[in-house]
């Protein structure tokens, strides 16, 4: 086979891959770039238009909650620079769960900047025993791989990074190791409570996927609901999204640019309202899945 024909064959394979996954994972990720902005106090948005990444300036280094999609580390690095920070000041990354669209730059930051990686214990175990459930095999970059975290998170852990203390609660559902996080942010002498939920998607709750994972009785449906109820009533002033659709991140940003006061990200009812709506969505989803099995 000639070099040219081999190249054309590989291009055709890439095109087939992108036709299946590219719209979500790989194709033209620069089109999803979002100019970074301050949400409140020391909390900043450095994610794209699909996957959220939040930066917290702890006064003793930078903390990232999630590290973006696979293949988009260059966007994250540029966003950090544009926000006025240095990527090499990122000392810690907490991954909300172990899927490819939330751990994209984690290993790069550790290799490049000695960033310490945090992941909930169940998803750390998933990486070790069933890396295929991370979906990293769908990444177009053969260099992407799962990682062994520097620190594992367990239910109830309280983690302190500089001026920021984060209470972690495991909320299994989307993955077994989804983690919710609660912490305070202060601006002009006003302290507000931030809440972050580790993953809402139902794509991992289909009968087919649960069966593949060994949950043939589909217990994770009930576990998902219990996780929501576990934290839905916690006081949260600022609901931080896992994906932009969760809390309408970009819509609020557009409002913020025109009307910065009152801050559109401050809403003490949004956390509970959204989480409880996911229970209704779950019930509808489960009924659809049961109908498919008939």
PDB file of C-alpha atoms in Angstrom:
ATOM      1  CA  UNK A   1       0.000   0.000   0.000  1.00  0.00           C
ATOM      2  CA  UNK A   2       1.361   3.436  -0.921  1.00  0.00           C
ATOM      3  CA  UNK A   3       1.860   6.166   1.651  1.00  0.00           C
ATOM      4  CA  UNK A   4      -0.903   8.193   0.008  1.00  0.00           C
ATOM      5  CA  UNK A   5      -3.444   5.371  -0.076  1.00  0.00           C
ATOM      6  CA  UNK A   6      -2.614   4.497   3.552  1.00  0.00           C
ATOM      7  CA  UNK A   7      -3.178   8.138   4.488  1.00  0.00           C
ATOM      8  CA  UNK A   8      -6.510   8.188   2.646  1.00  0.00           C
ATOM      9  CA  UNK A   9      -7.586   5.010   4.436  1.00  0.00           C
ATOM     10  CA  UNK A  10      -6.786   6.521   7.811  1.00  0.00           C
ATOM     11  CA  UNK A  11      -8.629   9.713   6.884  1.00  0.00           C
ATOM     12  CA  UNK A  12     -11.707   7.675   5.990  1.00  0.00           C
ATOM     13  CA  UNK A  13     -11.504   5.913   9.359  1.00  0.00           C
ATOM     14  CA  UNK A  14     -11.245   9.262  11.150  1.00  0.00           C
ATOM     15  CA  UNK A  15     -14.254  10.578   9.253  1.00  0.00           C
ATOM     16  CA  UNK A  16     -16.311   7.528  10.253  1.00  0.00           C
ATOM     17  CA  UNK A  17     -15.298   8.081  13.858  1.00  0.00           C
ATOM     18  CA  UNK A  18     -16.145  11.773  13.770  1.00  0.00           C
ATOM     19  CA  UNK A  19     -19.517  11.103  12.162  1.00  0.00           C
ATOM     20  CA  UNK A  20     -20.410   9.051  15.252  1.00  0.00           C
ATOM     21  CA  UNK A  21     -18.682  10.960  18.043  1.00  0.00           C
ATOM     22  CA  UNK A  22     -17.102  14.065  16.621  1.00  0.00           C
ATOM     23  CA  UNK A  23     -20.002  16.431  17.158  1.00  0.00           C
ATOM     24  CA  UNK A  24     -19.714  15.772  20.876  1.00  0.00           C
ATOM     25  CA  UNK A  25     -16.126  14.802  21.564  1.00  0.00           C
ATOM     26  CA  UNK A  26     -13.705  15.934  18.915  1.00  0.00           C
ATOM     27  CA  UNK A  27     -14.680  18.016  15.905  1.00  0.00           C
ATOM     28  CA  UNK A  28     -13.837  21.733  15.904  1.00  0.00           C
ATOM     29  CA  UNK A  29     -13.734  22.094  19.662  1.00  0.00           C
ATOM     30  CA  UNK A  30     -12.422  25.633  19.255  1.00  0.00           C
ATOM     31  CA  UNK A  31     -15.961  26.575  18.201  1.00  0.00           C
ATOM     32  CA  UNK A  32     -17.049  25.802  21.765  1.00  0.00           C
ATOM     33  CA  UNK A  33     -14.574  28.243  23.300  1.00  0.00           C
ATOM     34  CA  UNK A  34     -16.107  30.608  25.858  1.00  0.00           C
ATOM     35  CA  UNK A  35     -14.328  33.697  27.080  1.00  0.00           C
ATOM     36  CA  UNK A  36     -13.724  33.095  30.798  1.00  0.00           C
ATOM     37  CA  UNK A  37     -15.444  35.186  33.419  1.00  0.00           C
ATOM     38  CA  UNK A  38     -15.853  35.679  37.149  1.00  0.00           C
ATOM     39  CA  UNK A  39     -18.939  34.071  38.662  1.00  0.00           C
ATOM     40  CA  UNK A  40     -18.587  35.318  42.229  1.00  0.00           C
ATOM     41  CA  UNK A  41     -15.681  36.123  44.518  1.00  0.00           C
ATOM     42  CA  UNK A  42     -12.828  33.720  43.869  1.00  0.00           C
ATOM     43  CA  UNK A  43     -14.884  31.450  41.578  1.00  0.00           C
ATOM     44  CA  UNK A  44     -14.353  31.727  37.823  1.00  0.00           C
ATOM     45  CA  UNK A  45     -15.670  29.959  34.729  1.00  0.00           C
ATOM     46  CA  UNK A  46     -13.003  28.561  32.393  1.00  0.00           C
ATOM     47  CA  UNK A  47     -15.039  25.845  30.645  1.00  0.00           C
ATOM     48  CA  UNK A  48     -16.469  25.739  27.146  1.00  0.00           C
ATOM     49  CA  UNK A  49     -20.028  25.968  25.839  1.00  0.00           C
ATOM     50  CA  UNK A  50     -20.725  22.309  26.660  1.00  0.00           C
ATOM     51  CA  UNK A  51     -18.605  21.068  29.574  1.00  0.00           C
ATOM     52  CA  UNK A  52     -18.180  23.209  32.681  1.00  0.00           C
ATOM     53  CA  UNK A  53     -14.815  23.834  34.313  1.00  0.00           C
ATOM     54  CA  UNK A  54     -14.612  26.060  37.367  1.00  0.00           C
ATOM     55  CA  UNK A  55     -11.458  27.696  38.679  1.00  0.00           C
ATOM     56  CA  UNK A  56     -11.114  28.677  42.340  1.00  0.00           C
ATOM     57  CA  UNK A  57      -8.345  31.035  43.395  1.00  0.00           C
ATOM     58  CA  UNK A  58      -7.545  29.703  46.859  1.00  0.00           C
ATOM     59  CA  UNK A  59      -4.859  32.267  47.609  1.00  0.00           C
ATOM     60  CA  UNK A  60      -2.394  29.378  47.809  1.00  0.00           C
ATOM     61  CA  UNK A  61      -2.702  28.111  44.260  1.00  0.00           C
ATOM     62  CA  UNK A  62      -5.483  27.416  41.806  1.00  0.00           C
ATOM     63  CA  UNK A  63      -8.043  24.609  42.074  1.00  0.00           C
ATOM     64  CA  UNK A  64      -9.978  23.295  39.078  1.00  0.00           C
ATOM     65  CA  UNK A  65     -13.261  21.458  39.370  1.00  0.00           C
ATOM     66  CA  UNK A  66     -13.023  19.193  36.318  1.00  0.00           C
ATOM     67  CA  UNK A  67     -10.573  19.642  33.463  1.00  0.00           C
ATOM     68  CA  UNK A  68     -12.688  19.671  30.333  1.00  0.00           C
ATOM     69  CA  UNK A  69     -13.196  17.384  27.393  1.00  0.00           C
ATOM     70  CA  UNK A  70     -10.573  15.124  25.841  1.00  0.00           C
ATOM     71  CA  UNK A  71      -8.676  16.929  23.104  1.00  0.00           C
ATOM     72  CA  UNK A  72      -9.535  20.364  24.502  1.00  0.00           C
ATOM     73  CA  UNK A  73      -6.679  20.966  26.925  1.00  0.00           C
ATOM     74  CA  UNK A  74      -5.397  23.790  24.723  1.00  0.00           C
ATOM     75  CA  UNK A  75      -8.721  25.604  25.171  1.00  0.00           C
ATOM     76  CA  UNK A  76      -8.568  25.220  28.940  1.00  0.00           C
ATOM     77  CA  UNK A  77      -5.013  26.502  29.102  1.00  0.00           C
ATOM     78  CA  UNK A  78      -5.877  29.520  26.954  1.00  0.00           C
ATOM     79  CA  UNK A  79      -8.944  30.232  29.075  1.00  0.00           C
ATOM     80  CA  UNK A  80      -6.869  30.221  32.260  1.00  0.00           C
ATOM     81  CA  UNK A  81      -4.389  32.619  30.672  1.00  0.00           C
ATOM     82  CA  UNK A  82      -7.172  34.875  29.368  1.00  0.00           C
ATOM     83  CA  UNK A  83      -8.702  35.037  32.846  1.00  0.00           C
ATOM     84  CA  UNK A  84      -5.390  36.424  34.106  1.00  0.00           C
ATOM     85  CA  UNK A  85      -4.060  33.312  35.828  1.00  0.00           C
ATOM     86  CA  UNK A  86      -1.161  30.969  35.088  1.00  0.00           C
ATOM     87  CA  UNK A  87      -1.803  27.326  34.196  1.00  0.00           C
ATOM     88  CA  UNK A  88       1.290  26.298  36.152  1.00  0.00           C
ATOM     89  CA  UNK A  89      -0.385  27.668  39.294  1.00  0.00           C
ATOM     90  CA  UNK A  90      -3.067  24.962  39.095  1.00  0.00           C
ATOM     91  CA  UNK A  91      -2.114  22.843  42.114  1.00  0.00           C
ATOM     92  CA  UNK A  92      -5.207  20.627  42.321  1.00  0.00           C
ATOM     93  CA  UNK A  93      -7.907  19.191  40.062  1.00  0.00           C
ATOM     94  CA  UNK A  94     -11.046  17.563  41.452  1.00  0.00           C
ATOM     95  CA  UNK A  95     -12.843  15.443  38.854  1.00  0.00           C
ATOM     96  CA  UNK A  96     -16.582  15.388  39.439  1.00  0.00           C
ATOM     97  CA  UNK A  97     -16.711  11.885  37.925  1.00  0.00           C
ATOM     98  CA  UNK A  98     -14.647   9.660  35.692  1.00  0.00           C
ATOM     99  CA  UNK A  99     -15.943  10.311  32.171  1.00  0.00           C
ATOM    100  CA  UNK A 100     -13.840  11.443  29.233  1.00  0.00           C
ATOM    101  CA  UNK A 101     -15.526  14.841  28.903  1.00  0.00           C
ATOM    102  CA  UNK A 102     -14.585  15.835  32.475  1.00  0.00           C
ATOM    103  CA  UNK A 103     -11.007  14.551  32.814  1.00  0.00           C
ATOM    104  CA  UNK A 104      -9.575  15.694  29.490  1.00  0.00           C
ATOM    105  CA  UNK A 105      -6.624  17.721  30.741  1.00  0.00           C
ATOM    106  CA  UNK A 106      -6.037  15.976  34.073  1.00  0.00           C
ATOM    107  CA  UNK A 107      -3.012  13.862  33.163  1.00  0.00           C
ATOM    108  CA  UNK A 108      -1.486  16.709  31.143  1.00  0.00           C
ATOM    109  CA  UNK A 109      -1.630  19.065  34.118  1.00  0.00           C
ATOM    110  CA  UNK A 110      -0.077  16.459  36.392  1.00  0.00           C
ATOM    111  CA  UNK A 111       2.689  15.647  33.901  1.00  0.00           C
ATOM    112  CA  UNK A 112       3.349  19.282  33.019  1.00  0.00           C
ATOM    113  CA  UNK A 113       2.734  21.165  36.274  1.00  0.00           C
ATOM    114  CA  UNK A 114       2.753  18.460  38.996  1.00  0.00           C
ATOM    115  CA  UNK A 115      -0.938  19.137  39.642  1.00  0.00           C
ATOM    116  CA  UNK A 116      -2.459  16.729  42.162  1.00  0.00           C
ATOM    117  CA  UNK A 117      -5.499  14.830  40.926  1.00  0.00           C
ATOM    118  CA  UNK A 118      -8.544  13.999  43.070  1.00  0.00           C
ATOM    119  CA  UNK A 119     -11.217  11.464  42.132  1.00  0.00           C
ATOM    120  CA  UNK A 120     -13.911   9.707  44.154  1.00  0.00           C
ATOM    121  CA  UNK A 121     -12.930   6.220  45.265  1.00  0.00           C
ATOM    122  CA  UNK A 122     -15.608   4.339  43.256  1.00  0.00           C
ATOM    123  CA  UNK A 123     -14.502   5.947  39.987  1.00  0.00           C
ATOM    124  CA  UNK A 124     -10.836   5.428  40.857  1.00  0.00           C
ATOM    125  CA  UNK A 125     -11.729   1.753  41.181  1.00  0.00           C
ATOM    126  CA  UNK A 126     -13.598   1.925  37.876  1.00  0.00           C
ATOM    127  CA  UNK A 127     -10.494   3.329  36.175  1.00  0.00           C
ATOM    128  CA  UNK A 128      -8.436   0.453  37.569  1.00  0.00           C
ATOM    129  CA  UNK A 129     -10.879  -2.391  36.935  1.00  0.00           C
ATOM    130  CA  UNK A 130     -13.167  -1.266  34.097  1.00  0.00           C
ATOM    131  CA  UNK A 131     -11.520   1.645  32.246  1.00  0.00           C
ATOM    132  CA  UNK A 132     -13.929   1.102  29.344  1.00  0.00           C
ATOM    133  CA  UNK A 133     -16.693   2.642  31.470  1.00  0.00           C
ATOM    134  CA  UNK A 134     -14.805   5.959  31.333  1.00  0.00           C
ATOM    135  CA  UNK A 135     -15.510   6.024  27.561  1.00  0.00           C
ATOM    136  CA  UNK A 136     -11.931   7.196  26.999  1.00  0.00           C
ATOM    137  CA  UNK A 137     -11.736   4.639  24.224  1.00  0.00           C
ATOM    138  CA  UNK A 138     -13.923   7.061  22.271  1.00  0.00           C
ATOM    139  CA  UNK A 139     -11.239   9.743  22.385  1.00  0.00           C
ATOM    140  CA  UNK A 140      -9.587  10.440  19.010  1.00  0.00           C
ATOM    141  CA  UNK A 141      -6.226  10.820  20.782  1.00  0.00           C
ATOM    142  CA  UNK A 142      -4.506   7.502  21.470  1.00  0.00           C
ATOM    143  CA  UNK A 143      -2.454   9.226  24.191  1.00  0.00           C
ATOM    144  CA  UNK A 144      -5.536   9.792  26.370  1.00  0.00           C
ATOM    145  CA  UNK A 145      -5.746   7.290  29.194  1.00  0.00           C
ATOM    146  CA  UNK A 146      -7.262   6.777  32.619  1.00  0.00           C
ATOM    147  CA  UNK A 147      -5.174   7.722  35.638  1.00  0.00           C
ATOM    148  CA  UNK A 148      -4.536   6.699  39.202  1.00  0.00           C
ATOM    149  CA  UNK A 149      -5.533   9.703  41.344  1.00  0.00           C
ATOM    150  CA  UNK A 150      -3.111  11.183  43.846  1.00  0.00           C
ATOM    151  CA  UNK A 151      -5.962  11.388  46.353  1.00  0.00           C
ATOM    152  CA  UNK A 152      -9.248   9.484  46.495  1.00  0.00           C
ATOM    153  CA  UNK A 153     -12.401  11.159  47.765  1.00  0.00           C
ATOM    154  CA  UNK A 154     -14.762   9.360  50.115  1.00  0.00           C
ATOM    155  CA  UNK A 155     -18.214  10.310  51.290  1.00  0.00           C
ATOM    156  CA  UNK A 156     -18.088  13.129  53.823  1.00  0.00           C
ATOM    157  CA  UNK A 157     -14.489  14.139  53.160  1.00  0.00           C
ATOM    158  CA  UNK A 158     -13.651  17.746  53.933  1.00  0.00           C
ATOM    159  CA  UNK A 159     -10.824  19.080  51.796  1.00  0.00           C
ATOM    160  CA  UNK A 160      -9.032  22.370  52.384  1.00  0.00           C
ATOM    161  CA  UNK A 161      -7.158  24.197  49.652  1.00  0.00           C
ATOM    162  CA  UNK A 162      -5.775  27.535  50.790  1.00  0.00           C
ATOM    163  CA  UNK A 163      -8.717  29.752  51.724  1.00  0.00           C
ATOM    164  CA  UNK A 164     -11.337  27.300  50.437  1.00  0.00           C
ATOM    165  CA  UNK A 165     -12.793  24.334  52.317  1.00  0.00           C
ATOM    166  CA  UNK A 166     -14.887  21.895  50.297  1.00  0.00           C
ATOM    167  CA  UNK A 167     -17.322  19.405  51.763  1.00  0.00           C
ATOM    168  CA  UNK A 168     -17.617  16.338  49.515  1.00  0.00           C
ATOM    169  CA  UNK A 169     -20.655  14.078  49.322  1.00  0.00           C
ATOM    170  CA  UNK A 170     -20.739  11.005  47.087  1.00  0.00           C
ATOM    171  CA  UNK A 171     -23.839  11.018  44.890  1.00  0.00           C
ATOM    172  CA  UNK A 172     -23.707   7.823  42.806  1.00  0.00           C
ATOM    173  CA  UNK A 173     -25.966   7.673  39.791  1.00  0.00           C
ATOM    174  CA  UNK A 174     -24.445   8.947  36.569  1.00  0.00           C
ATOM    175  CA  UNK A 175     -21.366   7.041  37.730  1.00  0.00           C
ATOM    176  CA  UNK A 176     -20.800   5.290  41.033  1.00  0.00           C
ATOM    177  CA  UNK A 177     -18.235   7.939  41.931  1.00  0.00           C
ATOM    178  CA  UNK A 178     -20.064  11.184  41.243  1.00  0.00           C
ATOM    179  CA  UNK A 179     -19.237  13.710  43.925  1.00  0.00           C
ATOM    180  CA  UNK A 180     -21.193  16.771  45.052  1.00  0.00           C
ATOM    181  CA  UNK A 181     -19.216  19.672  46.479  1.00  0.00           C
ATOM    182  CA  UNK A 182     -20.189  22.512  48.776  1.00  0.00           C
ATOM    183  CA  UNK A 183     -18.012  25.513  49.646  1.00  0.00           C
ATOM    184  CA  UNK A 184     -18.180  29.201  50.491  1.00  0.00           C
ATOM    185  CA  UNK A 185     -17.176  32.121  48.285  1.00  0.00           C
ATOM    186  CA  UNK A 186     -16.860  35.688  49.509  1.00  0.00           C
ATOM    187  CA  UNK A 187     -17.213  38.982  47.646  1.00  0.00           C
ATOM    188  CA  UNK A 188     -17.258  42.453  49.200  1.00  0.00           C
ATOM    189  CA  UNK A 189     -17.750  40.960  52.646  1.00  0.00           C
ATOM    190  CA  UNK A 190     -20.704  38.795  51.585  1.00  0.00           C
ATOM    191  CA  UNK A 191     -20.285  35.031  51.924  1.00  0.00           C
ATOM    192  CA  UNK A 192     -22.412  32.725  49.781  1.00  0.00           C
ATOM    193  CA  UNK A 193     -22.623  28.957  49.547  1.00  0.00           C
ATOM    194  CA  UNK A 194     -21.742  27.296  46.253  1.00  0.00           C
ATOM    195  CA  UNK A 195     -23.068  23.873  45.289  1.00  0.00           C
ATOM    196  CA  UNK A 196     -21.838  21.542  42.558  1.00  0.00           C
ATOM    197  CA  UNK A 197     -23.400  18.198  41.613  1.00  0.00           C
ATOM    198  CA  UNK A 198     -21.158  15.594  40.009  1.00  0.00           C
ATOM    199  CA  UNK A 199     -23.230  14.453  37.029  1.00  0.00           C
ATOM    200  CA  UNK A 200     -26.880  14.259  35.989  1.00  0.00           C
ATOM    201  CA  UNK A 201     -26.878  12.305  32.715  1.00  0.00           C
ATOM    202  CA  UNK A 202     -29.146   9.321  32.084  1.00  0.00           C
ATOM    203  CA  UNK A 203     -26.999   7.894  29.277  1.00  0.00           C
ATOM    204  CA  UNK A 204     -25.381   5.535  31.794  1.00  0.00           C
ATOM    205  CA  UNK A 205     -28.745   4.446  33.211  1.00  0.00           C
ATOM    206  CA  UNK A 206     -30.075   2.594  30.180  1.00  0.00           C
ATOM    207  CA  UNK A 207     -30.903  -1.055  30.751  1.00  0.00           C
ATOM    208  CA  UNK A 208     -28.244  -2.053  28.254  1.00  0.00           C
ATOM    209  CA  UNK A 209     -25.502  -0.093  30.012  1.00  0.00           C
ATOM    210  CA  UNK A 210     -26.501  -1.181  33.506  1.00  0.00           C
ATOM    211  CA  UNK A 211     -26.637  -4.799  32.355  1.00  0.00           C
ATOM    212  CA  UNK A 212     -23.134  -4.427  30.915  1.00  0.00           C
ATOM    213  CA  UNK A 213     -21.919  -3.055  34.230  1.00  0.00           C
ATOM    214  CA  UNK A 214     -23.404  -6.043  36.064  1.00  0.00           C
ATOM    215  CA  UNK A 215     -26.385  -4.175  37.526  1.00  0.00           C
ATOM    216  CA  UNK A 216     -28.966  -6.477  35.965  1.00  0.00           C
ATOM    217  CA  UNK A 217     -31.568  -5.520  38.559  1.00  0.00           C
ATOM    218  CA  UNK A 218     -31.085  -1.844  37.645  1.00  0.00           C
ATOM    219  CA  UNK A 219     -30.535  -0.799  41.233  1.00  0.00           C
ATOM    220  CA  UNK A 220     -28.790   2.357  40.061  1.00  0.00           C
ATOM    221  CA  UNK A 221     -32.150   3.935  39.222  1.00  0.00           C
ATOM    222  CA  UNK A 222     -33.071   3.950  42.899  1.00  0.00           C
ATOM    223  CA  UNK A 223     -29.563   4.927  43.943  1.00  0.00           C
ATOM    224  CA  UNK A 224     -29.667   7.945  41.598  1.00  0.00           C
ATOM    225  CA  UNK A 225     -32.902   9.152  43.202  1.00  0.00           C
ATOM    226  CA  UNK A 226     -31.538   8.603  46.703  1.00  0.00           C
ATOM    227  CA  UNK A 227     -28.443  10.622  45.822  1.00  0.00           C
ATOM    228  CA  UNK A 228     -30.534  13.570  44.666  1.00  0.00           C
ATOM    229  CA  UNK A 229     -32.623  13.488  47.845  1.00  0.00           C
ATOM    230  CA  UNK A 230     -29.449  13.224  49.912  1.00  0.00           C
ATOM    231  CA  UNK A 231     -28.376  16.762  49.004  1.00  0.00           C
ATOM    232  CA  UNK A 232     -31.383  18.514  47.415  1.00  0.00           C
ATOM    233  CA  UNK A 233     -32.347  20.356  50.602  1.00  0.00           C
ATOM    234  CA  UNK A 234     -28.885  21.696  51.355  1.00  0.00           C
ATOM    235  CA  UNK A 235     -28.677  25.490  51.342  1.00  0.00           C
ATOM    236  CA  UNK A 236     -27.024  26.641  48.123  1.00  0.00           C
ATOM    237  CA  UNK A 237     -26.887  30.234  46.915  1.00  0.00           C
ATOM    238  CA  UNK A 238     -24.920  29.610  43.707  1.00  0.00           C
ATOM    239  CA  UNK A 239     -25.611  26.475  41.670  1.00  0.00           C
ATOM    240  CA  UNK A 240     -22.554  25.603  39.571  1.00  0.00           C
ATOM    241  CA  UNK A 241     -23.308  23.445  36.534  1.00  0.00           C
ATOM    242  CA  UNK A 242     -21.627  20.220  35.483  1.00  0.00           C
ATOM    243  CA  UNK A 243     -22.703  20.945  31.919  1.00  0.00           C
ATOM    244  CA  UNK A 244     -23.851  24.394  30.846  1.00  0.00           C
ATOM    245  CA  UNK A 245     -27.423  23.213  30.347  1.00  0.00           C
ATOM    246  CA  UNK A 246     -27.779  22.377  34.061  1.00  0.00           C
ATOM    247  CA  UNK A 247     -27.800  25.944  35.331  1.00  0.00           C
ATOM    248  CA  UNK A 248     -28.020  27.871  32.036  1.00  0.00           C
ATOM    249  CA  UNK A 249     -24.439  29.033  32.461  1.00  0.00           C
ATOM    250  CA  UNK A 250     -24.158  30.868  29.160  1.00  0.00           C
ATOM    251  CA  UNK A 251     -27.571  32.502  29.362  1.00  0.00           C
ATOM    252  CA  UNK A 252     -26.681  33.883  32.790  1.00  0.00           C
ATOM    253  CA  UNK A 253     -23.365  35.114  31.449  1.00  0.00           C
ATOM    254  CA  UNK A 254     -25.131  37.104  28.739  1.00  0.00           C
ATOM    255  CA  UNK A 255     -27.361  38.676  31.373  1.00  0.00           C
ATOM    256  CA  UNK A 256     -24.337  39.352  33.571  1.00  0.00           C
ATOM    257  CA  UNK A 257     -22.553  41.239  30.807  1.00  0.00           C
ATOM    258  CA  UNK A 258     -25.480  43.621  30.373  1.00  0.00           C
ATOM    259  CA  UNK A 259     -26.817  43.702  33.952  1.00  0.00           C
ATOM    260  CA  UNK A 260     -24.049  42.670  36.378  1.00  0.00           C
ATOM    261  CA  UNK A 261     -26.206  43.577  39.349  1.00  0.00           C
ATOM    262  CA  UNK A 262     -28.002  41.687  40.685  1.00  0.00           C
ATOM    263  CA  UNK A 263     -25.698  38.787  39.912  1.00  0.00           C
ATOM    264  CA  UNK A 264     -27.757  36.276  37.849  1.00  0.00           C
ATOM    265  CA  UNK A 265     -25.787  33.344  39.290  1.00  0.00           C
ATOM    266  CA  UNK A 266     -27.148  34.029  42.772  1.00  0.00           C
ATOM    267  CA  UNK A 267     -30.411  32.134  43.268  1.00  0.00           C
ATOM    268  CA  UNK A 268     -31.096  30.311  46.525  1.00  0.00           C
ATOM    269  CA  UNK A 269     -33.956  28.283  45.006  1.00  0.00           C
ATOM    270  CA  UNK A 270     -32.328  27.024  41.818  1.00  0.00           C
ATOM    271  CA  UNK A 271     -30.360  24.136  43.349  1.00  0.00           C
ATOM    272  CA  UNK A 272     -33.372  22.454  44.913  1.00  0.00           C
ATOM    273  CA  UNK A 273     -35.653  23.195  41.971  1.00  0.00           C
ATOM    274  CA  UNK A 274     -33.298  21.671  39.429  1.00  0.00           C
ATOM    275  CA  UNK A 275     -32.371  18.626  41.493  1.00  0.00           C
ATOM    276  CA  UNK A 276     -35.994  17.782  42.212  1.00  0.00           C
ATOM    277  CA  UNK A 277     -36.827  18.168  38.524  1.00  0.00           C
ATOM    278  CA  UNK A 278     -34.235  15.494  37.769  1.00  0.00           C
ATOM    279  CA  UNK A 279     -36.229  13.022  39.872  1.00  0.00           C
ATOM    280  CA  UNK A 280     -39.267  13.688  37.695  1.00  0.00           C
ATOM    281  CA  UNK A 281     -37.097  13.275  34.594  1.00  0.00           C
ATOM    282  CA  UNK A 282     -35.683  10.043  36.006  1.00  0.00           C
ATOM    283  CA  UNK A 283     -39.119   8.576  36.600  1.00  0.00           C
ATOM    284  CA  UNK A 284     -40.117   9.333  33.009  1.00  0.00           C
ATOM    285  CA  UNK A 285     -36.850   7.875  31.736  1.00  0.00           C
ATOM    286  CA  UNK A 286     -37.286   4.672  33.746  1.00  0.00           C
ATOM    287  CA  UNK A 287     -40.792   4.186  32.388  1.00  0.00           C
ATOM    288  CA  UNK A 288     -39.492   4.560  28.848  1.00  0.00           C
ATOM    289  CA  UNK A 289     -36.741   2.042  29.521  1.00  0.00           C
ATOM    290  CA  UNK A 290     -39.221  -0.436  30.964  1.00  0.00           C
ATOM    291  CA  UNK A 291     -41.451  -0.051  27.913  1.00  0.00           C
ATOM    292  CA  UNK A 292     -38.518  -0.837  25.649  1.00  0.00           C
ATOM    293  CA  UNK A 293     -38.003  -4.101  27.462  1.00  0.00           C
ATOM    294  CA  UNK A 294     -41.552  -5.313  26.798  1.00  0.00           C
TER     295      UNK A 294
END
